[in-house]
C-alpha atoms as a PDB file:
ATOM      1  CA  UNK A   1     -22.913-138.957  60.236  1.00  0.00           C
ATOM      2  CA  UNK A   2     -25.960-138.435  61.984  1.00  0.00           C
ATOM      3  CA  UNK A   3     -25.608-140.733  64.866  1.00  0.00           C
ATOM      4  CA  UNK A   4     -21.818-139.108  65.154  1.00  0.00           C
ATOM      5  CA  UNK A   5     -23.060-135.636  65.977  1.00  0.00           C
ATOM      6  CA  UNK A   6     -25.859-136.556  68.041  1.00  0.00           C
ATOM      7  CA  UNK A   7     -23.359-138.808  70.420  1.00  0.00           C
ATOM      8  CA  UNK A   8     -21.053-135.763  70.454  1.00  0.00           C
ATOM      9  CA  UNK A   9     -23.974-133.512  71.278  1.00  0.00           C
ATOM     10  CA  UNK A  10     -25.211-136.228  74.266  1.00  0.00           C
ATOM     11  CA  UNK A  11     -21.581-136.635  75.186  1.00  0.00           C
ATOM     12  CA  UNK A  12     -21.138-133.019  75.734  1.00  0.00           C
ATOM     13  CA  UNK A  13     -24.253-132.816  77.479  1.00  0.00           C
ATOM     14  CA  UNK A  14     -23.274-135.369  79.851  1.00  0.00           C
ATOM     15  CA  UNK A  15     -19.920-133.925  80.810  1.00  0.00           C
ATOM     16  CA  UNK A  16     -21.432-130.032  80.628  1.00  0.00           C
ATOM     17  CA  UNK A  17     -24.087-131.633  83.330  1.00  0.00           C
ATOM     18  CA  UNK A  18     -20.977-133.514  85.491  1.00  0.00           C
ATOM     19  CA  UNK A  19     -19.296-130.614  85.597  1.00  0.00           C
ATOM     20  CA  UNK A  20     -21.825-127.912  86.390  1.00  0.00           C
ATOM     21  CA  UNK A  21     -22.847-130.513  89.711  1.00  0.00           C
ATOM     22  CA  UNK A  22     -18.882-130.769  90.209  1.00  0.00           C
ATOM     23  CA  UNK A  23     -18.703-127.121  90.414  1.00  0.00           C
ATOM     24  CA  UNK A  24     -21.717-126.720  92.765  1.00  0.00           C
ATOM     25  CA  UNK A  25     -20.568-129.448  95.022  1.00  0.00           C
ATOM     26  CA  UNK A  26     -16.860-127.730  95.234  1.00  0.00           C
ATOM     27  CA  UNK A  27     -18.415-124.138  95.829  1.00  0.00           C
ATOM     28  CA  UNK A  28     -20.775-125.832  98.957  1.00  0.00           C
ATOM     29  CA  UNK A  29     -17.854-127.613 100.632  1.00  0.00           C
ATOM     30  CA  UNK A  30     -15.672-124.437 100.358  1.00  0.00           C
ATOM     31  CA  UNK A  31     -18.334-122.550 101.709  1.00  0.00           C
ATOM     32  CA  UNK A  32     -19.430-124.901 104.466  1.00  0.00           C
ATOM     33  CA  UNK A  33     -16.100-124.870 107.615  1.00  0.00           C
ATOM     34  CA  UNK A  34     -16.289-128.696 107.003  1.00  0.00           C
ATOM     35  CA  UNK A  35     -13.355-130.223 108.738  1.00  0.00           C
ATOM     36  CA  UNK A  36     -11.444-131.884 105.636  1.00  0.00           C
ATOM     37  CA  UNK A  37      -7.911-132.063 104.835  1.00  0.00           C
ATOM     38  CA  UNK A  38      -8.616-131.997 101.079  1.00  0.00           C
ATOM     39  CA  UNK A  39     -11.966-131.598  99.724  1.00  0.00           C
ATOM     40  CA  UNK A  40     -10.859-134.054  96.325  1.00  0.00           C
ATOM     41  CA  UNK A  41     -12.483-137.250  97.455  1.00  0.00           C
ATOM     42  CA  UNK A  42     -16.031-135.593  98.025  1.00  0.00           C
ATOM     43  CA  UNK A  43     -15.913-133.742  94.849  1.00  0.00           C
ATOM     44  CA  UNK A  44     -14.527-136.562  92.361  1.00  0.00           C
ATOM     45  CA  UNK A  45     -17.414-138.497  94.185  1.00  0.00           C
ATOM     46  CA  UNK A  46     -19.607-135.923  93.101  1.00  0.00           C
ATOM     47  CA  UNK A  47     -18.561-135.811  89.662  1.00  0.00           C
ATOM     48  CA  UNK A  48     -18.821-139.562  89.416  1.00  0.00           C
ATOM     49  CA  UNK A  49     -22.382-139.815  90.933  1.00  0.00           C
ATOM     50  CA  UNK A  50     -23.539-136.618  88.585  1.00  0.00           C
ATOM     51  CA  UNK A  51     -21.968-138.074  85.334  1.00  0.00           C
ATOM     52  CA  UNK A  52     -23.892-141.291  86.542  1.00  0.00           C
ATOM     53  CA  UNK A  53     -27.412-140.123  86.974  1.00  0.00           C
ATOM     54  CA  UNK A  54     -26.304-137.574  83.305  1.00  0.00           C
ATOM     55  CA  UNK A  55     -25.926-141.079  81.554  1.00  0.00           C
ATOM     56  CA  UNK A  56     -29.465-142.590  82.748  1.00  0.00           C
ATOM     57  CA  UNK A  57     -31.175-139.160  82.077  1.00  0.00           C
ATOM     58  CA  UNK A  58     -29.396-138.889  78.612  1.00  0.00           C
ATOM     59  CA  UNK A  59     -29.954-142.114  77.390  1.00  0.00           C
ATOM     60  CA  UNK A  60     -33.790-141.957  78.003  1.00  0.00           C
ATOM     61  CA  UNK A  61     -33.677-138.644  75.722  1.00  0.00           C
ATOM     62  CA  UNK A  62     -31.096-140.396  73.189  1.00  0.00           C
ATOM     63  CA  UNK A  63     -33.857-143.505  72.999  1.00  0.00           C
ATOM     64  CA  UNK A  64     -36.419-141.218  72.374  1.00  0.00           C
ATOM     65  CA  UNK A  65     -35.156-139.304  69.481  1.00  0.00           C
ATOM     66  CA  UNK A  66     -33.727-142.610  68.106  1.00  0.00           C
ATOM     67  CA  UNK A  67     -37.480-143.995  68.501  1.00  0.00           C
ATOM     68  CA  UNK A  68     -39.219-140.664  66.917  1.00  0.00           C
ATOM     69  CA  UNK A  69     -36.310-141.285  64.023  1.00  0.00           C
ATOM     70  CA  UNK A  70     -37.328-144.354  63.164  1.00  0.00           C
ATOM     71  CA  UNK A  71     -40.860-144.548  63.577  1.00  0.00           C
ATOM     72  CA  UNK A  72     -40.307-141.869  60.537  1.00  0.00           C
ATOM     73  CA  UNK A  73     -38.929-144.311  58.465  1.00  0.00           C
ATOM     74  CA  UNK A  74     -41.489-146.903  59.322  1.00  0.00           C
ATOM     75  CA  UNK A  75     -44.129-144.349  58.055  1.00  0.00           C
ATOM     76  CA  UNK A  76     -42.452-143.391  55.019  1.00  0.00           C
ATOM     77  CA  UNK A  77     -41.921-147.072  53.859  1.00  0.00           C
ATOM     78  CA  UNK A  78     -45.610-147.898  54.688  1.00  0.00           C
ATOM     79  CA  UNK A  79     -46.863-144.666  52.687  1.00  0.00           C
ATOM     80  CA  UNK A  80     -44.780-144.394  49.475  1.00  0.00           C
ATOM     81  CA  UNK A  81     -42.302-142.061  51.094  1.00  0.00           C
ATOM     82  CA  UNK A  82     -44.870-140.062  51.974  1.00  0.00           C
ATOM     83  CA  UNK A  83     -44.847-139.698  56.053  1.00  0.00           C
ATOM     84  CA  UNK A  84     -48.438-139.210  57.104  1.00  0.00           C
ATOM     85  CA  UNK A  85     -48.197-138.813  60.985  1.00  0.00           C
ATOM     86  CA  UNK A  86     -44.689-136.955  61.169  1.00  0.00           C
ATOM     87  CA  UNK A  87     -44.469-134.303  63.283  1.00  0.00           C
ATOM     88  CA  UNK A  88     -44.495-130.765  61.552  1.00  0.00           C
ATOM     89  CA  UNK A  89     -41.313-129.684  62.981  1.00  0.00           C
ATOM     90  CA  UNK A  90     -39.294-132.522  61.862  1.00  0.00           C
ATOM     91  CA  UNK A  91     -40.835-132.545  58.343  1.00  0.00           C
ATOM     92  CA  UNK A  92     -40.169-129.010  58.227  1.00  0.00           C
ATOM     93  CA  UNK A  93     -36.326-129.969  59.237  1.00  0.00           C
ATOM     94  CA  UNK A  94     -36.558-132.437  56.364  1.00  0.00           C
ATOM     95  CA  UNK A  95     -37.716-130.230  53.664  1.00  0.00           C
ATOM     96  CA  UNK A  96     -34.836-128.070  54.582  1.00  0.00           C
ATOM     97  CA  UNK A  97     -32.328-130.574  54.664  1.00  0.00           C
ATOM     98  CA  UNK A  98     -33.802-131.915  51.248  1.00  0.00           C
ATOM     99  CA  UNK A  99     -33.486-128.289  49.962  1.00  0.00           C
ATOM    100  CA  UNK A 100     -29.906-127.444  50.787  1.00  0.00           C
ATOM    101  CA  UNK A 101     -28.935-130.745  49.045  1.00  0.00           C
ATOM    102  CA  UNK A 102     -30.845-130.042  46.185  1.00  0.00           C
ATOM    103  CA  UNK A 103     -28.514-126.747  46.427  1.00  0.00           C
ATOM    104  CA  UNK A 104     -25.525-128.941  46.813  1.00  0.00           C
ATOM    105  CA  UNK A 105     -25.632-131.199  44.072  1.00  0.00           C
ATOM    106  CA  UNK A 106     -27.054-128.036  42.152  1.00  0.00           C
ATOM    107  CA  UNK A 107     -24.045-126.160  42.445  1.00  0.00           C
ATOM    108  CA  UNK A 108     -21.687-129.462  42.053  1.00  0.00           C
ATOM    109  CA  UNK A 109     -23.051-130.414  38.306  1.00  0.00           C
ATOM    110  CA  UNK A 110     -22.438-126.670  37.388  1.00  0.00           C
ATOM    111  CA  UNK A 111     -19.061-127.193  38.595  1.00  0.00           C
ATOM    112  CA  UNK A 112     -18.521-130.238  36.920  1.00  0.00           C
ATOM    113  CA  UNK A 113     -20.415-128.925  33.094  1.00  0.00           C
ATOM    114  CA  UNK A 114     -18.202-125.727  33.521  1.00  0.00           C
ATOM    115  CA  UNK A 115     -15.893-125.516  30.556  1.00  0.00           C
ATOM    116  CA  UNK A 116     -12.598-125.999  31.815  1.00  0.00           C
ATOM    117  CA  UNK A 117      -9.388-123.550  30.564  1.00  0.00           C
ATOM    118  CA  UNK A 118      -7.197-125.409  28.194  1.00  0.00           C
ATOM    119  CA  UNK A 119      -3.657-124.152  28.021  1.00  0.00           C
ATOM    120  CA  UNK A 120      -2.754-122.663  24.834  1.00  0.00           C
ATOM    121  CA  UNK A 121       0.205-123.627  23.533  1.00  0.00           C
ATOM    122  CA  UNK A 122       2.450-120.816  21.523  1.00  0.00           C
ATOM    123  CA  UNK A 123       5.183-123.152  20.570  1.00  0.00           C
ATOM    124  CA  UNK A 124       5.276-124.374  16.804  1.00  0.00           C
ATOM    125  CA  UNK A 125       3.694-127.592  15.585  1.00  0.00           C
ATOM    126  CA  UNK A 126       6.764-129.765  15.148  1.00  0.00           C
ATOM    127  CA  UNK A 127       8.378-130.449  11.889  1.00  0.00           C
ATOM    128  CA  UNK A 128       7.073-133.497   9.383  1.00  0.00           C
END
């Protein structure tokens, strides 16, 4: 579930990225007297090239949280689950994390020891 979000998150990074450059390009040929019947070519071009370069610069940053991921796992396995050279801010992410799931389950076994409403039945017992 993790790995889902932070793919949307890139993905939508990537495309926000594309299409700011797109824009830019399409507002500097529009401002420029360029002679050009259409100015589509040059600006799908530019959306191409932009969502290009947003993919190299993107997947550098996706490696790198990937690599700061799992070097915390590598830590906690080597220490007893205890991470000794974690960065505060992501231990301070975890402890959260860890404490709204405590919350969670918390509120899920009350749900689950409530006593639950029986119907009451008025009708009389049937006849021996």
């Amino acid at each position: 579930a993790v790995n889902i979000f932070g793919d949307t998150i890139l993905f939508m990074g990537k495309v926000a990225v594309a299409a700011l450059s797109t824009f830019v390009g399409l507002r500097l040929f529009e401002n420029h007297n360029l002679e050009m019947s259409s100015p589509l070519m040059p600006v799908a071009l530019t959306f191409f090239l932009s969502l290009s370069v947003a993919q190299l610069f993107f997947s550098v940053a996706e490696m790198a949280i990937d690599t700061v991921l799992l070097s915390f796992c590598i830590d906690c396995e080597r220490n007893g689950g205890k991470p000794t050279c974690a960065p505060p801010l992501l231990m301070s992410t975890i402890d959260e994390a860890k404490n709204e799931l405590g919350e969670q389950e918390g509120r899920a076994a009350a749900m689950s020891m409530a006593p639950r409403e029986t119907a009451v039945s008025t009708a009389p017992p049937p006849a021996p």
